[in-house]
CSV table of C-alpha atoms and ligand atoms in Angstrom, one decimal:
chain,number,residue,atom,x,y,z
A,45,MET,CA,0.0,0.0,0.0
A,46,ARG,CA,1.5,3.3,-1.1
A,47,ILE,CA,-0.4,6.5,-0.4
A,48,GLN,CA,0.6,10.0,-1.2
A,49,CYS,CA,-1.1,13.2,0.0
A,50,ILE,CA,-0.4,16.3,-2.1
A,51,HIS,CA,-1.6,19.5,-0.6
A,52,ALA,CA,-0.9,23.2,-0.7
A,53,HIS,CA,0.4,24.0,2.9
A,54,PHE,CA,2.0,22.7,6.0
A,55,ASP,CA,-0.8,21.4,8.3
A,56,ASP,CA,-3.3,20.7,5.5
A,57,PHE,CA,-2.5,17.0,5.7
A,58,GLU,CA,-3.1,16.9,9.4
A,59,PHE,CA,-6.6,18.4,9.0
A,60,VAL,CA,-7.8,16.1,6.2
A,61,ALA,CA,-6.0,12.8,6.1
A,62,ALA,CA,-3.7,12.2,9.1
A,63,GLY,CA,-6.1,9.8,10.8
A,64,THR,CA,-6.5,7.8,7.6
A,65,PHE,CA,-2.8,7.5,7.2
A,66,GLU,CA,-2.4,6.3,10.8
A,67,ARG,CA,-5.1,3.7,10.4
A,68,LEU,CA,-3.4,2.5,7.2
A,69,ARG,CA,0.0,2.4,8.8
A,70,ARG,CA,-1.3,0.3,11.7
A,71,ARG,CA,-3.0,-2.2,9.3
A,72,TYR,CA,-0.2,-2.6,6.8
A,73,ALA,CA,2.8,-2.1,9.1
A,74,GLY,CA,5.9,-2.9,7.1
A,75,ASN,CA,4.0,-3.2,3.8
A,76,PHE,CA,3.2,0.5,3.8
A,77,ARG,CA,4.7,3.6,2.4
A,78,ALA,CA,3.2,7.1,3.0
A,79,GLU,CA,4.3,10.4,1.7
A,80,VAL,CA,3.1,13.9,2.2
A,81,VAL,CA,4.0,16.5,-0.4
A,82,VAL,CA,3.6,20.2,0.5
A,83,CYS,CA,3.4,22.4,-2.6
A,84,THR,CA,4.5,25.6,-0.9
A,85,ASP,CA,7.4,26.3,1.5
A,86,GLY,CA,5.3,28.2,4.0
A,87,ARG,CA,7.1,31.5,3.7
A,88,ALA,CA,3.9,33.5,3.0
A,89,GLY,CA,1.9,32.4,6.1
A,90,HIS,CA,2.8,34.4,9.2
A,91,HIS,CA,2.1,37.9,10.5
A,92,ARG,CA,5.2,38.5,12.6
A,93,MET,CA,8.1,36.2,11.5
A,94,SER,CA,10.1,37.0,8.3
A,95,PRO,CA,9.3,34.9,5.3
A,96,ALA,CA,12.6,33.0,5.6
A,97,GLU,CA,12.1,32.3,9.3
A,98,THR,CA,8.4,31.2,8.7
A,99,SER,CA,9.6,28.7,6.1
A,100,ARG,CA,12.2,27.3,8.5
A,101,VAL,CA,9.8,27.0,11.4
A,102,ARG,CA,7.1,25.4,9.2
A,103,GLN,CA,9.5,22.8,7.9
A,104,ALA,CA,10.6,21.9,11.4
A,105,GLU,CA,7.0,21.6,12.5
A,106,GLN,CA,6.2,19.3,9.6
A,107,ALA,CA,9.2,17.2,10.4
A,108,ALA,CA,8.0,16.8,14.0
A,109,SER,CA,4.6,15.7,12.8
A,110,ALA,CA,6.2,13.3,10.3
A,111,ALA,CA,8.2,11.7,13.1
A,112,ILE,CA,5.0,11.0,15.0
A,113,GLY,CA,3.1,9.7,12.0
A,114,GLN,CA,6.1,7.9,10.5
A,115,TYR,CA,5.5,9.2,7.0
A,116,ALA,CA,7.9,10.7,4.5
A,117,TRP,CA,7.4,14.3,3.5
A,118,HIS,CA,9.0,17.0,1.3
A,119,CYS,CA,8.3,20.4,-0.1
A,120,LEU,CA,7.5,20.3,-3.8
A,121,ARG,CA,10.5,21.5,-5.8
A,122,ARG,CA,10.6,23.2,-9.1
A,123,PRO,CA,12.6,21.7,-11.9
A,124,ASP,CA,15.5,24.0,-10.9
A,125,GLY,CA,15.4,22.7,-7.3
A,126,GLN,CA,13.8,25.7,-5.7
A,127,THR,CA,10.6,25.5,-3.6
A,128,PHE,CA,7.4,27.3,-4.4
A,129,GLY,CA,6.5,30.3,-2.1
A,130,GLU,CA,2.9,30.1,-3.1
A,131,ALA,CA,0.8,28.0,-5.4
A,132,ARG,CA,-1.6,30.5,-6.8
A,133,VAL,CA,-0.6,30.3,-10.4
A,134,LEU,CA,-1.1,27.2,-12.6
A,135,SER,CA,2.3,27.3,-14.1
A,136,THR,CA,4.1,24.8,-16.3
A,137,GLU,CA,6.7,24.5,-13.5
A,138,LEU,CA,4.0,23.5,-11.0
A,139,LEU,CA,2.6,20.9,-13.4
A,140,ALA,CA,6.0,19.5,-14.2
A,141,SER,CA,7.1,19.3,-10.6
A,142,LEU,CA,3.9,17.5,-9.6
A,143,TRP,CA,4.3,15.1,-12.5
A,144,LYS,CA,7.8,14.2,-11.4
A,145,CYS,CA,7.0,13.7,-7.7
A,146,ILE,CA,4.0,11.5,-8.4
A,147,ARG,CA,6.0,9.4,-10.9
A,148,GLU,CA,8.8,9.0,-8.3
A,149,PHE,CA,6.6,7.9,-5.5
A,150,GLU,CA,4.2,5.8,-7.7
A,151,PRO,CA,1.3,5.7,-5.3
A,152,ASP,CA,-1.7,3.4,-5.3
A,153,TYR,CA,-3.9,6.2,-3.9
A,154,LEU,CA,-3.3,9.9,-4.2
A,155,ILE,CA,-5.2,12.3,-2.0
A,156,CYS,CA,-5.5,16.0,-3.0
A,157,PRO,CA,-7.9,18.9,-2.5
A,158,PRO,CA,-11.1,19.1,-4.5
A,159,LEU,CA,-12.1,21.7,-7.1
A,160,PRO,CA,-15.0,23.9,-6.0
A,161,TYR,CA,-18.4,22.2,-6.3
A,162,ASP,CA,-20.3,25.5,-6.0
A,163,PRO,CA,-19.3,28.9,-7.5
A,164,LEU,CA,-20.8,30.6,-4.4
A,165,CYS,CA,-18.6,28.9,-1.8
A,166,GLY,CA,-15.3,30.4,-0.7
A,167,ILE,CA,-12.0,28.9,-1.6
A,168,HIS,CA,-8.3,29.1,-0.8
A,169,PRO,CA,-6.7,29.9,-4.1
A,170,ASP,CA,-3.6,27.7,-3.4
A,171,HIS,CA,-5.9,24.7,-2.7
A,172,VAL,CA,-7.8,25.1,-5.9
A,173,THR,CA,-4.6,25.6,-7.9
A,174,VAL,CA,-3.1,22.4,-6.5
A,175,ALA,CA,-6.4,20.5,-7.3
A,176,GLU,CA,-6.4,21.8,-10.8
A,177,ALA,CA,-2.7,21.0,-11.3
A,178,VAL,CA,-3.2,17.4,-10.1
A,179,ARG,CA,-6.1,17.1,-12.5
A,180,ARG,CA,-4.0,18.4,-15.4
A,181,VAL,CA,-1.1,16.1,-14.8
A,182,ALA,CA,-3.1,13.0,-14.0
A,183,TYR,CA,-3.3,11.7,-17.5
A,184,LEU,CA,0.4,12.5,-18.0
A,185,ILE,CA,1.7,10.4,-15.1
A,186,ASN,CA,2.5,7.5,-17.4
A,187,VAL,CA,3.7,9.7,-20.3
A,188,PRO,CA,7.5,9.5,-20.0
A,189,HIS,CA,8.4,12.6,-22.0
A,190,ALA,CA,5.6,14.9,-20.9
A,191,PHE,CA,7.8,17.6,-19.6
A,192,LEU,CA,10.9,17.4,-21.8
A,193,GLU,CA,11.8,21.0,-21.5
A,194,GLU,CA,11.8,20.9,-17.7
A,195,TYR,CA,13.1,17.3,-17.3
A,196,PRO,CA,15.1,16.4,-20.5
A,197,ALA,CA,15.2,12.6,-20.9
A,198,PRO,CA,18.6,11.1,-21.5
A,199,LEU,CA,19.1,9.7,-25.0
A,200,GLU,CA,18.4,6.0,-25.4
A,201,SER,CA,16.9,5.8,-21.9
A,202,THR,CA,14.2,3.1,-21.5
A,203,PRO,CA,11.0,4.6,-20.3
A,204,CYS,CA,9.5,3.0,-17.2
A,205,TRP,CA,5.8,2.1,-17.1
A,206,ILE,CA,4.4,4.1,-14.2
A,207,LYS,CA,1.2,3.1,-12.4
A,208,THR,CA,-1.5,5.8,-12.4
A,209,PRO,CA,-3.0,6.1,-9.0
A,210,VAL,CA,-6.7,6.3,-7.9
A,211,ILE,CA,-7.1,10.0,-7.1
A,212,LEU,CA,-9.3,10.9,-4.1
A,213,HIS,CA,-10.4,14.3,-3.0
A,214,ALA,CA,-10.1,15.3,0.7
A,215,PHE,CA,-12.6,17.4,2.6
A,216,ASP,CA,-11.8,21.1,2.2
A,217,GLY,CA,-12.6,23.4,5.1
A,218,TYR,CA,-12.8,26.5,2.9
A,219,GLN,CA,-15.6,25.0,0.9
A,220,GLY,CA,-17.3,23.2,3.7
A,221,SER,CA,-19.2,20.0,3.5
A,222,GLY,CA,-21.9,21.1,1.0
A,223,GLY,CA,-20.3,19.0,-1.7
A,224,GLY,CA,-20.9,15.8,0.4
A,225,ALA,CA,-18.6,12.9,0.2
A,226,ASP,CA,-18.6,9.4,-1.2
A,227,PHE,CA,-17.0,7.6,1.8
A,228,GLY,CA,-15.5,8.2,5.2
A,229,ILE,CA,-12.8,6.7,7.2
A,230,ASN,CA,-13.6,6.3,10.9
A,231,VAL,CA,-10.7,7.9,12.7
A,232,THR,CA,-12.1,8.1,16.2
A,233,GLU,CA,-9.6,5.6,17.6
A,234,VAL,CA,-6.6,7.6,16.3
A,235,MET,CA,-7.9,11.0,17.3
A,236,ASP,CA,-5.0,11.4,19.8
A,237,VAL,CA,-2.5,10.9,16.9
A,238,ILE,CA,-4.3,13.5,14.7
A,239,ALA,CA,-4.1,15.9,17.7
A,240,GLU,CA,-0.5,15.3,18.4
A,241,GLU,CA,0.6,15.7,14.7
A,242,SER,CA,-1.4,18.9,14.3
A,243,TRP,CA,-0.1,20.2,17.7
A,244,CYS,CA,3.3,20.2,16.1
A,245,HIS,CA,2.2,23.1,13.9
A,246,GLN,CA,2.5,25.6,16.8
A,247,SER,CA,3.1,28.6,14.5
A,248,GLN,CA,-0.2,27.9,12.9
A,249,ILE,CA,-2.7,26.7,15.5
A,250,ARG,CA,-1.5,29.1,18.3
A,251,GLU,CA,-0.4,32.1,16.2
A,252,TRP,CA,-1.3,32.3,12.5
A,253,LEU,CA,-4.8,30.7,12.3
A,254,PRO,CA,-6.1,32.6,15.3
A,255,TRP,CA,-4.7,35.8,13.9
A,256,VAL,CA,-6.3,35.2,10.5
A,257,ALA,CA,-9.5,34.7,12.4
A,258,ARG,CA,-11.3,32.8,9.6
A,259,HIS,CA,-11.2,29.4,11.1
A,260,GLY,CA,-12.8,29.7,14.6
A,261,ILE,CA,-9.6,28.5,16.3
A,262,GLU,CA,-8.9,29.6,19.8
A,263,PRO,CA,-5.2,29.6,20.7
A,264,PRO,CA,-4.9,26.3,22.7
A,265,ALA,CA,-2.9,26.4,26.0
A,266,ASP,CA,-1.7,22.8,25.8
A,267,LEU,CA,-2.1,19.5,23.9
A,268,ALA,CA,-5.0,18.4,26.1
A,269,SER,CA,-7.1,21.5,25.3
A,270,TRP,CA,-6.1,21.3,21.6
A,271,THR,CA,-7.2,17.7,21.5
A,272,ARG,CA,-10.6,18.7,23.0
A,273,GLN,CA,-10.9,21.6,20.5
A,274,LEU,CA,-9.9,19.6,17.5
A,275,SER,CA,-12.2,16.6,18.5
A,276,GLY,CA,-15.1,19.1,18.9
A,277,ARG,CA,-14.4,20.6,15.5
A,278,MET,CA,-14.2,17.2,13.7
A,279,SER,CA,-17.2,15.8,15.5
A,280,ARG,CA,-19.3,18.9,14.5
A,281,GLU,CA,-18.1,18.5,11.0
A,282,THR,CA,-19.0,14.8,11.0
A,283,ALA,CA,-22.4,15.7,12.6
A,284,ARG,CA,-23.1,18.0,9.6
A,285,LEU,CA,-22.8,15.0,7.5
A,286,ALA,CA,-25.1,13.0,9.8
A,287,ASN,CA,-27.7,12.7,7.0
A,288,ALA,CA,-25.1,11.3,4.7
A,289,PHE,CA,-23.3,8.9,7.1
A,290,PRO,CA,-25.2,6.6,9.5
A,291,ILE,CA,-22.7,6.8,12.3
A,292,ALA,CA,-23.0,6.9,16.1
A,293,THR,CA,-22.7,10.2,17.9
A,294,GLY,CA,-19.2,11.1,18.9
A,295,GLN,CA,-17.6,9.2,16.0
A,296,VAL,CA,-15.2,11.2,13.8
A,297,LEU,CA,-14.8,10.7,10.1
A,298,GLU,CA,-12.3,11.9,7.5
A,299,THR,CA,-14.3,12.1,4.3
A,300,PHE,CA,-13.3,11.6,0.6
A,301,THR,CA,-14.7,11.8,-2.9
A,302,VAL,CA,-13.7,9.4,-5.7
A,303,SER,CA,-12.5,11.1,-8.8
A,304,GLY,CA,-11.9,9.7,-12.3
A,305,TRP,CA,-8.8,11.9,-12.8
A,306,GLY,CA,-6.4,9.0,-12.5
A,307,SER,CA,-7.2,5.3,-12.6
A,308,VAL,CA,-10.9,4.4,-12.2
A,309,ALA,CA,-11.2,3.0,-8.6
A,310,ASP,CA,-12.4,-0.5,-8.1
A,311,VAL,CA,-15.1,0.1,-5.5
A,312,GLY,CA,-14.6,-3.4,-4.0
A,313,ARG,CA,-10.9,-2.7,-3.5
A,314,LEU,CA,-11.6,0.6,-1.8
A,315,GLU,CA,-13.8,-1.2,0.8
A,316,ILE,CA,-11.0,-3.7,1.4
A,317,ASP,CA,-8.0,-1.4,1.2
A,318,PHE,CA,-9.1,1.2,3.8
A,319,PRO,CA,-9.6,0.3,7.5
A,320,GLY,CA,-12.6,2.0,9.0
A,321,PHE,CA,-14.2,2.4,5.6
A,322,GLN,CA,-17.8,3.5,5.4
A,323,TRP,CA,-19.8,4.6,2.3
A,324,SER,CA,-22.0,7.6,2.7
A,325,LEU,CA,-25.7,6.8,2.2
A,326,GLY,CA,-26.0,6.0,-1.5
A,327,GLY,CA,-22.3,6.7,-1.9
A,328,ARG,CA,-21.5,3.3,-3.5
A,329,ASP,CA,-24.2,3.6,-6.1
A,330,GLN,CA,-23.3,7.3,-6.7
A,331,VAL,CA,-19.7,6.3,-7.5
A,332,LEU,CA,-20.7,3.4,-9.7
A,333,ARG,CA,-23.1,5.7,-11.7
A,334,ARG,CA,-20.3,8.2,-12.1
A,335,GLN,CA,-17.9,5.5,-13.2
A,336,ALA,CA,-20.3,4.1,-15.8
A,337,GLY,CA,-20.3,7.6,-17.4
A,338,TRP,CA,-16.5,7.7,-17.5
A,339,ALA,CA,-16.4,4.2,-19.0
A,340,GLU,CA,-18.6,5.4,-21.9
A,341,ALA,CA,-16.0,8.1,-22.7
B,614,ZN,ZN1,-4.1,25.0,3.2
């Protein structure tokens, strides 16, 4: 089992997929590789620290989270080796860099943010750009010479056949849950790990996010109060989906939508591959109907 999460910022992973990764890690143990790719270097996201210091702090925070979750991570790098300060522009460099990092990891499942489902909902531009970029490179994953200008292929090299992953969309807090979800992973039993990993992002949860004042986050005093705050947030988010997911009160789900951007998912395999897997009401039929449409194309 190889799973890759590609997202815009430090901490995005912890808020959408950390519990799913932890449940997978526990199930597959040694037969598991997990990677988190952060498409920006964090330099733009703090109100007091300099951009260079912010980037250093953010990378140290992600490394601390990765040590707890035992996943690999890196900032996305441009073809010239530099990181991206922001991901607002859908540049050829962004596409080429994503293409390369997906090919190198060759995941079975790739998790990324969704595109907006509703023109009236708010967005974070970096999230939408990353989503659009993943969509635009998905077909090219197994095209060896797709970005020859950025990554010139050596002459007479033998192209490798690269597996195209199933691409799943994570929940996006900027858009809310109005778009629904196809399935959820019950992460209640690993809530403590999600809290510990996200607690590593001190410059965000105690400084930046309260300062931005768009996320309803109160600066937590300690890990215990952060765990309570985060559990409350995730439970309320899950409760908003109560009509879509028949789950007991107090349970917490990370939710996902199945796209056809990459390989078309085998729904039976999804049920088997993910521990704590639960379809939303009608979710299985909804995915099968969608897939029937894709197959016609
Ligand atoms: Zn983000």
